[in-house]
Coordinates of C-alpha atoms in Angstrom, one line a residue:
Chain A
M1 CA -12.8 31.2 27.3
M2 CA -11.4 33.0 24.1
K3 CA -8.0 31.5 25.6
N4 CA -9.3 28.4 25.1
S5 CA -10.2 28.2 21.9
I6 CA -7.1 30.0 21.0
K7 CA -5.3 27.2 23.3
N8 CA -7.8 24.6 21.8
F9 CA -6.6 26.0 18.0
K10 CA -2.8 25.8 18.9
R11 CA -3.7 21.8 20.2
S12 CA -5.3 20.7 17.0
Q13 CA -3.1 19.7 14.1
S14 CA -4.2 21.7 11.5
F15 CA -2.7 24.9 13.2
Y16 CA 0.8 22.8 12.8
S17 CA 0.1 22.0 8.9
F18 CA -0.7 25.5 9.0
I19 CA 2.5 26.8 10.0
G20 CA 3.6 24.2 7.6
L21 CA 2.2 25.8 5.0
A22 CA 3.3 29.6 5.2
L23 CA 6.9 28.2 5.7
V24 CA 7.3 26.4 3.0
F25 CA 5.7 29.1 0.8
V26 CA 8.4 31.4 2.8
I27 CA 10.7 28.8 2.0
A28 CA 9.6 28.6 -1.5
S29 CA 9.2 32.1 -2.8
L30 CA 12.6 32.6 -1.7
I31 CA 14.8 30.3 -2.8
V32 CA 12.8 30.1 -6.4
K33 CA 12.3 33.5 -7.4
E34 CA 9.1 32.3 -10.3
F35 CA 7.4 31.2 -7.5
L36 CA 5.6 34.3 -5.9
T37 CA 3.7 35.5 -9.7
F38 CA 0.4 34.9 -10.6
N39 CA 0.7 33.2 -13.3
N40 CA 2.8 30.6 -11.3
I41 CA 0.2 30.5 -8.0
I42 CA -2.8 29.8 -10.2
T43 CA -0.3 26.6 -12.1
V44 CA -0.2 24.9 -8.3
L45 CA -3.5 25.3 -7.9
R46 CA -4.3 23.9 -11.1
Q47 CA -2.2 21.6 -10.4
G48 CA -3.3 21.0 -7.1
S49 CA -6.9 20.2 -8.2
V50 CA -6.7 17.0 -8.8
L51 CA -4.8 15.9 -5.5
L52 CA -7.5 18.1 -4.0
I53 CA -10.3 16.3 -4.9
L54 CA -8.9 13.2 -4.5
S55 CA -8.2 14.1 -0.6
T56 CA -11.3 15.1 0.2
G57 CA -12.8 12.1 -0.7
L58 CA -10.5 10.2 1.1
T59 CA -10.3 12.5 4.4
A60 CA -14.1 10.7 4.9
V61 CA -12.4 7.1 5.0
I62 CA -9.6 8.2 7.2
L63 CA -12.2 10.2 9.4
T64 CA -13.6 7.2 10.4
G65 CA -10.3 5.1 11.2
N66 CA -9.6 3.5 7.5
M67 CA -7.5 4.3 4.7
D68 CA -8.1 3.9 0.9
L69 CA -5.0 3.1 -1.2
S70 CA -7.2 2.6 -4.1
V71 CA -7.8 6.5 -5.5
G72 CA -5.3 7.1 -7.4
A73 CA -6.2 3.9 -9.7
A74 CA -9.4 4.3 -9.0
S75 CA -9.0 7.6 -10.8
G76 CA -6.5 6.4 -12.8
L77 CA -9.7 3.6 -14.4
V78 CA -12.2 6.3 -15.0
G79 CA -10.0 8.1 -16.9
C80 CA -8.9 5.8 -19.5
L81 CA -12.3 4.7 -19.2
C82 CA -13.5 7.9 -20.2
A83 CA -11.4 8.6 -22.8
Q84 CA -11.8 5.4 -24.5
L85 CA -16.0 5.6 -24.5
L86 CA -15.1 9.8 -25.9
K87 CA -12.6 8.1 -28.2
S88 CA -15.5 5.6 -29.8
G89 CA -18.1 8.5 -30.1
V90 CA -20.0 7.8 -26.7
P91 CA -21.5 11.5 -26.3
I92 CA -20.1 13.7 -23.2
P93 CA -22.5 13.1 -20.6
V94 CA -23.2 9.4 -20.7
V95 CA -18.8 9.2 -20.6
F96 CA -20.1 11.6 -17.1
V97 CA -22.5 9.0 -16.0
I98 CA -20.6 5.8 -16.8
G99 CA -17.2 7.9 -14.8
L100 CA -19.0 8.8 -11.4
I101 CA -20.9 5.3 -11.6
T102 CA -17.2 3.6 -11.7
G103 CA -15.9 5.3 -9.2
A104 CA -18.9 4.3 -7.3
I105 CA -18.5 0.6 -7.8
I106 CA -14.9 0.5 -6.9
G107 CA -16.2 2.0 -3.4
I108 CA -18.8 0.3 -3.3
F109 CA -16.3 -3.0 -3.3
N110 CA -14.3 -1.4 -1.2
G111 CA -17.1 -1.1 1.8
F112 CA -17.6 -4.8 0.9
L113 CA -14.6 -6.0 1.6
V114 CA -14.0 -3.8 4.5
G115 CA -17.7 -3.5 6.3
I116 CA -18.7 -7.9 5.5
V117 CA -15.8 -9.4 5.2
K118 CA -14.0 -7.7 7.5
L119 CA -10.7 -7.3 6.0
P120 CA -8.4 -4.7 7.6
S121 CA -9.0 -1.9 5.4
F122 CA -5.3 -0.9 3.5
I123 CA -4.6 -4.7 2.9
A124 CA -8.3 -4.5 1.1
T125 CA -7.8 -1.5 -1.2
Y126 CA -3.9 -2.5 -1.3
G127 CA -5.5 -5.4 -3.3
T128 CA -8.4 -3.1 -5.3
N129 CA -5.7 -1.2 -5.9
W130 CA -4.1 -3.8 -7.5
V131 CA -6.8 -5.1 -9.6
V132 CA -8.2 -1.6 -10.5
A133 CA -4.5 -0.9 -12.1
G134 CA -4.8 -4.0 -13.4
L135 CA -8.2 -3.2 -15.5
S136 CA -6.9 0.3 -16.3
I137 CA -4.0 -1.9 -18.8
I138 CA -6.3 -4.0 -20.0
I139 CA -8.9 -0.8 -21.1
M140 CA -6.2 0.8 -22.9
N141 CA -4.4 -2.4 -24.5
G142 CA -0.6 -1.5 -23.9
D143 CA -1.6 2.3 -25.7
I144 CA -2.0 6.0 -24.8
I145 CA -5.0 7.8 -26.3
Y146 CA -5.0 11.6 -27.2
G147 CA -6.5 14.2 -28.7
L148 CA -10.2 13.9 -27.1
P149 CA -13.3 16.1 -27.7
E150 CA -13.0 20.0 -27.3
G151 CA -16.1 20.0 -25.0
F152 CA -14.6 17.6 -22.6
T153 CA -10.9 18.5 -22.5
W154 CA -12.8 22.3 -21.6
L155 CA -13.2 21.1 -18.3
G156 CA -9.4 21.0 -18.0
T157 CA -8.2 24.2 -19.9
G158 CA -11.2 25.9 -19.9
Y159 CA -11.2 29.5 -18.1
V160 CA -13.9 31.5 -16.1
G161 CA -12.6 35.2 -16.5
P162 CA -9.0 34.5 -14.9
I163 CA -9.4 31.4 -13.1
P164 CA -8.7 28.0 -14.8
F165 CA -12.2 26.2 -14.3
I166 CA -10.8 22.9 -13.0
I167 CA -10.1 25.3 -9.7
I168 CA -13.8 26.2 -9.4
V169 CA -14.4 22.7 -9.8
A170 CA -12.1 22.1 -6.8
L171 CA -13.3 24.4 -4.4
I172 CA -16.9 23.4 -5.5
M173 CA -16.0 20.0 -3.8
V174 CA -13.9 21.5 -0.7
I175 CA -17.5 23.4 -0.1
V176 CA -19.8 20.4 -1.2
A177 CA -17.4 17.7 1.1
Y178 CA -17.2 20.6 3.9
V179 CA -20.9 21.0 4.5
M180 CA -21.2 17.4 4.2
L181 CA -18.6 16.6 6.8
Q182 CA -19.6 19.1 9.3
K183 CA -22.8 19.7 8.8
T184 CA -25.2 16.3 8.1
T185 CA -25.9 13.3 10.4
F186 CA -23.8 11.5 7.5
G187 CA -20.5 13.7 8.6
R188 CA -21.8 13.0 12.5
D189 CA -21.8 9.4 11.7
I190 CA -18.4 9.7 10.3
Y191 CA -16.9 11.1 13.3
A192 CA -18.8 8.7 15.3
Y193 CA -17.5 5.8 14.1
G194 CA -14.4 7.0 13.7
S195 CA -14.0 8.2 17.4
N196 CA -15.8 4.9 18.6
K197 CA -17.2 2.3 17.0
D198 CA -18.6 0.6 20.1
A199 CA -20.1 4.0 20.9
A200 CA -21.4 4.7 17.7
L201 CA -23.1 1.1 17.6
Y202 CA -25.1 1.6 20.7
S203 CA -26.3 4.9 19.8
A204 CA -28.0 3.6 16.7
V205 CA -25.2 5.2 14.1
P206 CA -25.8 3.0 10.9
I207 CA -22.5 1.4 11.0
K208 CA -22.5 -0.4 7.9
K209 CA -24.1 2.5 5.9
T210 CA -21.5 5.0 7.0
L211 CA -18.6 3.0 6.2
F212 CA -20.2 2.3 2.7
S213 CA -21.4 5.7 2.3
A214 CA -17.2 7.4 2.9
F215 CA -16.1 4.9 0.9
I216 CA -18.7 5.5 -2.3
M217 CA -17.6 9.1 -1.4
S218 CA -14.2 8.2 -1.8
G219 CA -14.7 6.7 -4.9
V220 CA -16.7 9.0 -6.4
T221 CA -14.3 11.8 -5.8
A222 CA -11.7 9.8 -7.4
A223 CA -13.7 9.4 -10.4
I224 CA -14.3 13.2 -10.8
A225 CA -10.3 13.6 -10.3
G226 CA -9.7 11.0 -12.8
I227 CA -12.1 13.1 -15.2
L228 CA -10.5 16.2 -14.6
M229 CA -6.9 14.6 -15.1
T230 CA -8.1 13.1 -18.8
A231 CA -9.3 16.6 -20.0
R232 CA -6.3 18.9 -18.4
L233 CA -4.1 16.1 -20.1
D234 CA -5.9 15.5 -23.2
A235 CA -4.7 12.1 -22.8
A236 CA -4.7 9.2 -21.2
D237 CA -2.4 6.1 -20.5
S238 CA -3.0 3.3 -18.2
T239 CA -0.4 4.6 -15.3
M240 CA -1.9 8.6 -14.9
G241 CA -3.3 7.8 -11.2
D242 CA -0.3 5.9 -10.0
A243 CA 1.5 8.7 -8.5
Y244 CA -2.0 10.6 -6.8
G245 CA -2.3 7.4 -4.2
L246 CA 0.5 8.0 -1.8
Q247 CA 0.7 11.9 -2.6
T248 CA -3.4 11.7 -1.5
V249 CA -2.9 9.8 1.5
A250 CA -0.1 12.6 2.0
A251 CA -2.7 15.6 1.8
V252 CA -5.0 14.0 4.2
V253 CA -2.3 13.4 6.6
V254 CA -0.3 16.3 6.5
G255 CA -3.8 17.9 7.1
G256 CA -3.7 16.4 10.3
T257 CA -6.5 14.2 10.0
S258 CA -5.9 11.6 12.6
M259 CA -5.0 8.0 11.1
L260 CA -6.7 6.6 14.1
G261 CA -10.2 8.2 13.2
G262 CA -12.4 10.9 14.6
E263 CA -10.5 13.8 13.9
G264 CA -9.4 16.4 11.8
G265 CA -11.4 17.2 8.5
I266 CA -11.6 19.2 5.4
T267 CA -9.6 22.4 6.3
G268 CA -6.5 20.7 7.3
T269 CA -7.2 18.9 4.0
V270 CA -7.2 21.6 2.6
I271 CA -4.1 23.0 3.2
G272 CA -2.1 19.3 3.4
A273 CA -2.8 19.5 -0.7
I274 CA -1.8 22.7 -1.3
L275 CA 1.0 22.1 0.7
L276 CA 2.6 18.8 -1.1
T277 CA 1.6 20.5 -4.7
I278 CA 3.9 23.1 -3.7
I279 CA 6.9 21.0 -2.6
V280 CA 6.1 19.4 -6.3
N281 CA 5.9 22.5 -7.9
V282 CA 9.6 23.7 -6.5
M283 CA 11.2 20.6 -7.1
N284 CA 9.9 21.0 -10.3
L285 CA 10.6 25.1 -11.3
L286 CA 14.2 23.1 -9.2
G287 CA 14.2 21.0 -12.4
I288 CA 14.7 18.1 -9.7
T289 CA 14.4 14.2 -11.4
S290 CA 10.4 13.2 -11.0
F291 CA 12.5 9.8 -9.7
A292 CA 12.7 11.7 -6.7
Q293 CA 9.2 12.7 -5.7
P294 CA 8.4 9.3 -3.6
M295 CA 11.3 9.6 -1.8
V296 CA 10.1 13.3 -0.9
V297 CA 6.8 12.8 -0.3
G298 CA 7.5 9.5 1.4
I299 CA 9.8 11.7 4.1
V300 CA 6.9 14.3 4.3
I301 CA 4.8 11.6 4.8
L302 CA 6.6 10.1 7.8
V303 CA 7.4 13.1 9.3
M304 CA 4.1 14.3 10.1
V305 CA 3.0 10.9 11.5
L306 CA 5.8 10.8 13.2
F307 CA 4.9 14.2 14.4
D308 CA 1.0 13.9 14.8
S309 CA 2.0 10.5 17.3
Y310 CA 4.6 12.5 19.2
S311 CA 2.5 15.5 19.9
R312 CA -0.6 13.2 20.3
R313 CA 1.2 11.6 23.1
R314 CA 2.8 15.0 24.4
Q315 CA -0.8 15.9 25.0
N316 CA -2.0 13.1 26.7
T317 CA 0.4 13.6 29.3
T318 CA -0.3 17.2 29.8
V319 CA -4.2 16.3 30.1
K320 CA -3.3 14.3 32.5
K321 CA -1.4 17.3 34.6
D322 CA -4.1 19.3 33.8
S323 CA -6.5 16.4 35.6
K324 CA -4.4 16.6 38.9
K325 CA -4.0 19.8 39.0
S326 CA -8.0 20.4 39.6
N327 CA -8.0 17.6 41.5
Chain B
M1 CA -24.9 -34.8 17.0
N2 CA -23.4 -33.9 13.3
A3 CA -20.4 -32.7 15.6
K4 CA -20.1 -35.7 17.5
V5 CA -20.1 -38.0 13.8
A6 CA -17.0 -35.5 12.6
T7 CA -15.1 -35.9 15.8
N8 CA -14.8 -39.5 15.7
N9 CA -14.6 -40.3 11.8
P10 CA -10.6 -40.3 11.9
I11 CA -11.3 -39.0 7.8
I12 CA -13.4 -36.1 8.3
K13 CA -11.4 -34.8 11.1
F14 CA -8.6 -34.7 8.4
I15 CA -10.2 -33.6 5.7
K16 CA -11.7 -30.1 8.6
S17 CA -8.1 -30.1 9.1
I18 CA -7.0 -29.8 5.8
P19 CA -6.4 -25.3 5.5
P20 CA -8.4 -23.7 1.9
V21 CA -5.2 -22.7 1.1
V22 CA -4.6 -26.4 -0.6
W23 CA -8.3 -26.8 -1.4
I24 CA -7.9 -23.9 -3.8
T25 CA -4.6 -25.4 -4.9
L26 CA -5.7 -28.2 -5.9
V27 CA -8.7 -26.9 -7.8
L28 CA -5.8 -24.4 -10.0
I29 CA -4.0 -27.5 -10.8
S30 CA -7.0 -28.9 -12.2
V31 CA -8.3 -25.9 -14.3
F32 CA -4.8 -25.5 -15.2
S33 CA -3.6 -29.4 -16.2
M34 CA -6.9 -29.3 -18.7
S35 CA -6.1 -26.1 -20.4
S36 CA -2.6 -27.7 -22.1
D37 CA -0.4 -30.8 -22.0
R38 CA 2.1 -29.7 -21.1
Y39 CA 1.1 -27.9 -17.6
L40 CA 1.2 -31.6 -15.5
Q41 CA 4.6 -32.2 -16.4
F42 CA 7.2 -33.1 -14.0
S43 CA 9.8 -30.2 -15.6
N44 CA 6.9 -27.9 -15.3
F45 CA 6.7 -28.3 -11.4
S46 CA 10.1 -28.6 -10.8
N47 CA 10.6 -25.0 -12.8
M48 CA 7.2 -23.2 -10.6
L49 CA 8.8 -24.3 -7.4
V50 CA 12.3 -22.7 -9.0
Q51 CA 10.0 -19.1 -9.9
S52 CA 8.8 -19.4 -6.2
V53 CA 11.5 -18.7 -4.3
P54 CA 12.3 -15.3 -4.3
L55 CA 8.6 -14.9 -3.3
M56 CA 8.8 -17.9 -0.7
L57 CA 11.6 -15.6 0.8
V58 CA 9.7 -12.6 1.0
A59 CA 6.9 -14.0 2.6
F60 CA 8.6 -15.6 5.3
A61 CA 9.6 -12.2 6.0
Q62 CA 5.8 -10.8 5.9
T63 CA 4.7 -13.7 7.8
L64 CA 7.1 -12.6 10.9
I65 CA 5.9 -9.4 10.1
V66 CA 2.3 -10.2 10.4
L67 CA 2.2 -11.7 13.6
T68 CA 3.3 -8.7 15.4
Q69 CA 0.3 -7.5 13.4
G70 CA 2.3 -5.3 11.3
T71 CA 2.4 -5.0 7.8
D72 CA 5.3 -4.5 6.0
L73 CA 4.8 -2.4 2.4
S74 CA 8.2 -1.8 1.7
L75 CA 9.0 -5.5 1.7
G76 CA 9.1 -5.4 -2.5
A77 CA 10.5 -2.1 -2.5
Q78 CA 13.5 -3.8 -0.5
V79 CA 14.0 -6.5 -3.3
S80 CA 14.4 -3.8 -5.3
F81 CA 16.8 -1.9 -3.7
V82 CA 18.9 -4.6 -3.2
T83 CA 19.6 -5.7 -7.0
V84 CA 20.0 -2.1 -7.9
I85 CA 22.7 -1.7 -5.0
W86 CA 24.3 -4.7 -5.4
I87 CA 24.9 -4.7 -9.2
Y88 CA 25.6 -0.8 -8.7
L89 CA 27.8 -1.5 -5.8
T90 CA 29.5 -4.5 -8.2
K91 CA 29.9 -1.7 -11.5
A92 CA 31.7 0.9 -9.3
G93 CA 34.6 -1.6 -9.3
V94 CA 33.5 -3.1 -5.4
P95 CA 34.1 -7.4 -5.1
I96 CA 31.0 -8.9 -6.5
Y97 CA 31.1 -11.1 -2.8
I98 CA 31.4 -7.3 -0.5
S99 CA 29.0 -5.8 -2.1
A100 CA 26.9 -8.6 -2.0
I101 CA 27.2 -8.5 1.3
V102 CA 26.9 -4.8 2.1
A103 CA 23.6 -5.2 -0.3
V104 CA 21.9 -7.3 2.2
L105 CA 23.0 -5.3 5.6
M106 CA 21.7 -2.5 3.5
S107 CA 18.5 -3.9 3.4
M108 CA 18.6 -5.2 7.4
C109 CA 19.6 -1.5 7.9
V110 CA 16.7 -0.5 6.1
G111 CA 14.5 -3.0 8.0
A112 CA 16.3 -1.7 11.9
V113 CA 14.7 1.6 10.4
N114 CA 11.2 0.7 10.0
G115 CA 11.6 -1.7 13.2
L116 CA 12.7 1.3 15.3
I117 CA 10.2 3.6 13.6
V118 CA 7.1 1.5 14.1
S119 CA 8.3 1.0 18.0
K120 CA 9.6 4.2 18.7
G121 CA 7.1 6.8 16.8
K122 CA 4.4 4.1 17.6
I123 CA 3.1 5.0 14.1
P124 CA 0.7 2.4 12.3
P125 CA 3.1 0.1 10.4
F126 CA 1.8 0.2 7.0
I127 CA 2.0 3.6 7.1
A128 CA 5.6 3.6 8.3
T129 CA 6.9 1.1 5.4
L130 CA 4.2 2.5 2.8
G131 CA 6.8 5.4 3.2
M132 CA 9.9 3.6 3.7
Q133 CA 8.5 1.5 0.3
N134 CA 8.4 4.8 -1.5
I135 CA 11.8 6.1 -0.4
L136 CA 13.8 2.8 -1.7
N137 CA 11.9 3.2 -5.0
S138 CA 13.5 6.7 -5.1
I139 CA 16.7 6.1 -4.6
S140 CA 16.7 2.5 -6.4
L141 CA 15.3 4.9 -9.9
L142 CA 17.8 7.7 -8.9
L143 CA 20.9 5.2 -8.7
T144 CA 19.8 3.4 -12.4
A145 CA 18.1 6.7 -14.0
G146 CA 14.7 3.9 -14.3
A147 CA 16.5 1.4 -16.6
S148 CA 17.7 -1.8 -15.8
I149 CA 21.8 -1.8 -15.5
Y150 CA 23.6 -4.6 -16.1
I151 CA 27.1 -6.7 -15.2
F152 CA 29.0 -9.7 -17.1
N153 CA 29.5 -12.3 -14.1
P154 CA 29.8 -16.1 -14.6
L155 CA 28.5 -15.9 -10.3
F156 CA 24.7 -15.5 -12.0
H157 CA 25.1 -18.4 -14.1
N158 CA 26.3 -20.6 -11.8
V159 CA 24.5 -20.2 -8.9
T160 CA 21.0 -20.3 -11.3
Q161 CA 22.2 -23.7 -13.0
A162 CA 23.9 -25.1 -9.9
K163 CA 21.9 -28.5 -8.6
I164 CA 22.6 -30.6 -5.2
V165 CA 21.4 -33.5 -5.0
G166 CA 19.2 -32.7 -8.4
L167 CA 17.1 -30.2 -6.3
P168 CA 18.5 -26.3 -8.0
L169 CA 20.6 -24.6 -5.4
T170 CA 18.4 -21.8 -4.8
V171 CA 15.5 -24.4 -3.7
W172 CA 17.7 -25.1 -1.1
I173 CA 18.9 -21.7 0.1
A174 CA 15.0 -21.5 0.7
A175 CA 15.0 -24.0 2.4
L176 CA 17.8 -23.3 4.8
M177 CA 15.9 -20.5 5.0
F178 CA 12.7 -21.7 5.9
L179 CA 14.3 -23.6 8.7
I180 CA 16.4 -20.7 10.2
T181 CA 13.2 -18.9 10.3
W182 CA 11.3 -21.5 11.8
V183 CA 14.3 -21.9 14.4
V184 CA 14.1 -17.7 15.4
L185 CA 10.4 -18.5 15.4
Y186 CA 9.8 -21.0 17.9
K187 CA 13.4 -21.6 19.2
T188 CA 14.4 -18.5 20.2
K189 CA 13.2 -15.7 22.6
L190 CA 12.9 -13.8 19.8
G191 CA 10.4 -15.4 18.4
A192 CA 8.6 -15.6 21.8
Q193 CA 8.5 -11.7 21.7
V194 CA 6.9 -12.1 18.0
F195 CA 3.9 -14.0 19.2
G196 CA 4.0 -11.6 22.1
L197 CA 3.9 -8.2 20.3
G198 CA 0.7 -9.4 18.2
G199 CA -1.3 -11.7 21.0
N200 CA -1.3 -8.3 24.1
Q201 CA 1.0 -5.4 23.2
E202 CA -0.3 -3.5 26.2
A203 CA 0.2 -6.3 28.6
L204 CA 3.8 -6.8 27.8
T205 CA 4.2 -2.8 28.0
L206 CA 2.7 -3.3 31.4
A207 CA 4.8 -5.9 32.4
G208 CA 7.8 -3.6 32.0
I209 CA 8.7 -5.5 28.7
N210 CA 10.8 -2.6 26.4
L211 CA 9.1 -3.8 23.0
I212 CA 11.4 -1.6 21.1
K213 CA 14.4 -4.0 20.7
P214 CA 12.7 -6.9 19.7
S215 CA 10.4 -4.9 16.8
I216 CA 13.6 -3.4 15.4
K217 CA 15.2 -6.9 15.5
I218 CA 12.1 -8.6 13.2
Y219 CA 11.9 -5.7 10.9
A220 CA 15.7 -6.5 10.5
F221 CA 15.9 -10.1 10.0
A222 CA 13.0 -9.5 7.1
G223 CA 15.0 -7.2 5.5
L224 CA 18.2 -10.3 6.1
L225 CA 15.3 -12.5 4.7
T226 CA 14.4 -9.5 1.3
G227 CA 18.1 -9.5 1.0
V228 CA 19.3 -13.0 -0.2
S229 CA 15.7 -12.6 -1.6
G230 CA 17.0 -9.8 -4.2
L231 CA 20.2 -12.3 -4.2
I232 CA 18.6 -14.8 -6.3
T233 CA 16.5 -12.2 -7.9
T234 CA 19.4 -10.7 -9.4
C235 CA 21.3 -13.5 -10.4
R236 CA 18.2 -15.0 -12.4
L237 CA 18.0 -12.2 -14.3
E238 CA 21.1 -10.8 -13.9
S239 CA 20.8 -7.2 -13.8
G240 CA 19.6 -4.7 -11.4
Q241 CA 16.1 -3.6 -11.9
P242 CA 15.0 -0.9 -9.8
V243 CA 11.4 -2.3 -10.0
V244 CA 10.9 -5.7 -9.9
G245 CA 10.2 -5.9 -6.8
A246 CA 6.7 -3.7 -7.3
G247 CA 3.3 -5.8 -5.2
W248 CA 5.5 -8.1 -4.2
E249 CA 4.8 -7.5 -1.1
F250 CA 1.0 -7.7 -1.7
E251 CA 1.7 -11.3 -2.9
A252 CA 3.3 -12.5 0.2
V253 CA 0.2 -10.5 2.5
A254 CA -1.8 -12.8 0.6
A255 CA 0.2 -16.3 0.9
T256 CA 0.6 -15.1 4.8
L257 CA -2.7 -15.3 5.0
L258 CA -3.4 -18.0 2.9
G259 CA -1.4 -19.8 4.5
G260 CA -3.4 -18.9 7.6
T261 CA -1.9 -16.8 9.5
S262 CA -4.2 -13.8 11.2
L263 CA -4.0 -10.4 10.9
R264 CA -5.7 -9.9 13.9
E265 CA -5.1 -12.3 16.4
G266 CA -0.6 -12.7 16.2
K267 CA -1.5 -16.5 15.4
G268 CA -0.4 -19.1 12.4
G269 CA 3.2 -19.4 10.8
I270 CA 5.6 -19.7 8.7
G271 CA 4.8 -23.4 7.6
G272 CA 1.4 -22.6 5.9
T273 CA 3.0 -19.0 4.2
V274 CA 4.9 -22.6 2.2
F275 CA 1.4 -23.0 0.2
G276 CA -0.1 -19.6 0.7
V277 CA 3.3 -19.0 -1.9
L278 CA 2.8 -22.1 -4.1
L279 CA -0.6 -21.7 -4.5
I280 CA 0.2 -17.9 -5.9
T281 CA 3.3 -19.0 -7.9
I282 CA 0.7 -22.4 -9.6
L283 CA -1.6 -19.0 -10.2
K284 CA 0.6 -17.1 -12.4
N285 CA 2.5 -19.8 -14.0
G286 CA -1.2 -22.0 -15.0
L287 CA -1.8 -18.3 -16.9
N288 CA 1.0 -18.4 -18.5
V289 CA 1.0 -21.8 -19.3
S290 CA -2.3 -21.7 -20.5
G291 CA -1.3 -18.9 -22.9
V292 CA -3.3 -15.9 -21.0
P293 CA -1.8 -12.0 -22.2
S294 CA 0.5 -10.8 -20.2
L295 CA -1.3 -7.5 -20.3
Y296 CA -4.4 -9.1 -18.5
Q297 CA -2.1 -11.2 -16.2
N298 CA -1.9 -8.2 -13.4
A299 CA -5.7 -7.5 -13.1
I300 CA -6.4 -11.4 -13.4
I301 CA -4.1 -12.3 -10.6
G302 CA -5.3 -9.4 -7.8
M303 CA -8.7 -10.5 -8.6
I304 CA -8.5 -14.3 -7.9
I305 CA -5.7 -13.1 -4.9
L306 CA -8.5 -10.8 -3.7
M307 CA -11.6 -13.7 -4.2
S308 CA -9.3 -16.2 -2.4
I309 CA -8.5 -13.6 0.6
V310 CA -12.7 -13.3 0.8
I311 CA -13.3 -16.9 0.3
D312 CA -10.1 -17.4 3.6
A313 CA -12.1 -15.2 5.7
L314 CA -15.6 -16.1 5.2
A315 CA -14.3 -19.8 5.9
R316 CA -12.6 -19.2 9.0
R317 CA -15.8 -16.7 10.7
A318 CA -17.7 -19.6 9.3
K319 CA -15.9 -21.9 11.0
S320 CA -15.2 -20.1 14.5

């Protein structure tokens, strides 16, 4: 029994992600001496918060076997919208509500394209990405906004004791997402949908509702991430979310959630997001130009997806061998 | 009863056989012609044809890959990469014709790597090519430090200004590439394998057919098309630009779908794609001619393209 559960953990993708994280952590502290300081660890977590929040929503979508390539642009749009509203004197709570609703609308739009029109999700959300990024340009009118109200920027820069508030928000989001995906009917439906859509349909899983909920969750987490991003930068410009799109996909995939759906979860995503943030942090500490970041993130994605595909096939052949033995 | 009438009446039959993309194109032309007097002039249409060439070649590449049930999100980055490599190498002293050939060969290699990762690694094409897109973007940005790079050479001007039998040289090049792609697709073994890959991959595997080599060849051929597109783009801009192709992969997917190639069944062809590209070019040109600020254009173009895909998908489903 015990042996089996260890075997299962070793076979799960999160195990490899965890080893990856440990390796990257050790290498980082060996090559950069500033890495392993309390201040830098807090910096890593603070930098990682936005990515972590984005990744929790995307995890839900990828678990259904779909993809959301619009999260980066969505967070950028919500950030720009909030900054513009705050500048024109709209009260902070109202701005929050509008931001969250905007995120939800983007999610509903994606859900419509994928669930009703039945476009492949990566095409539909790639299209949404362009539209939403275009809307950000319109909202910002080609400008940059800075100097936002202090009550708003505190969300991104404030501290509770020694811990930045933004980390606490990320932690709460992770716990909420974990409970939603692992302990509720909604979560079970998402896993059921992702592992076998037809079987899920026959066992009375509300297919469309589940799909829409997953995309809405992704849209809302993108909105929260966008609000925090703007608060932390104390500024907004139309391209600020762009880099996050690919990083979010990378974080979820590195965390061992399968692109085919139904396998993986939030635990892996947390590992993936932190691993990716450390890589970016180390590149910053080493003074590597930001032009090189997409390349590194791209390579990380390719390696992890190849590795996932390879280990899945090997796993399939060992399962076959095991069943032969028992025969 | 209705169906009987429809099949007997050749006019209705003909109208029904016209794909939605043509209707959308006609509607756009009439809308834009109302908003500007200059729109319906011959020079504007000839202009549009020239403007459509670089995207046309990328869309041919995308159509081939969509027919294999893949999508290549790195095509736009490949175009930028080729413009950068050509200028970069020429600046470094390589003769301009040799560096052009090297740039195209490099983009074919990029394609071959895509094909290898997709087929041998068995990973979804869009994620493999998304990774490649970012790697190429990084290389282009690193080589140019994020800005455009220039050289002065009369070749660029000569290519864009040359005319053969009244039509610009670049349009002839597009026609030639169309012909080559058509021959590859319909008259070669590789073309049959493209439709095979899109049709039923499991059946092919069970029949003992190796899918890796055809995949590599198809993605490399796509690299050839984006390579030529990159060369023409360089000639038009007379510079190497690290982000010039951003988003072209999406416009190429849209053109492919609007042209009637299906994402799921491996059906369709490059004939329809020509109309898809013309539609997108008319859209962009029309927004410019009718004076819509460039600030608004990204969102409007994206929205109209998405709407067209949605209308097209719904119309297709209603038909079947």
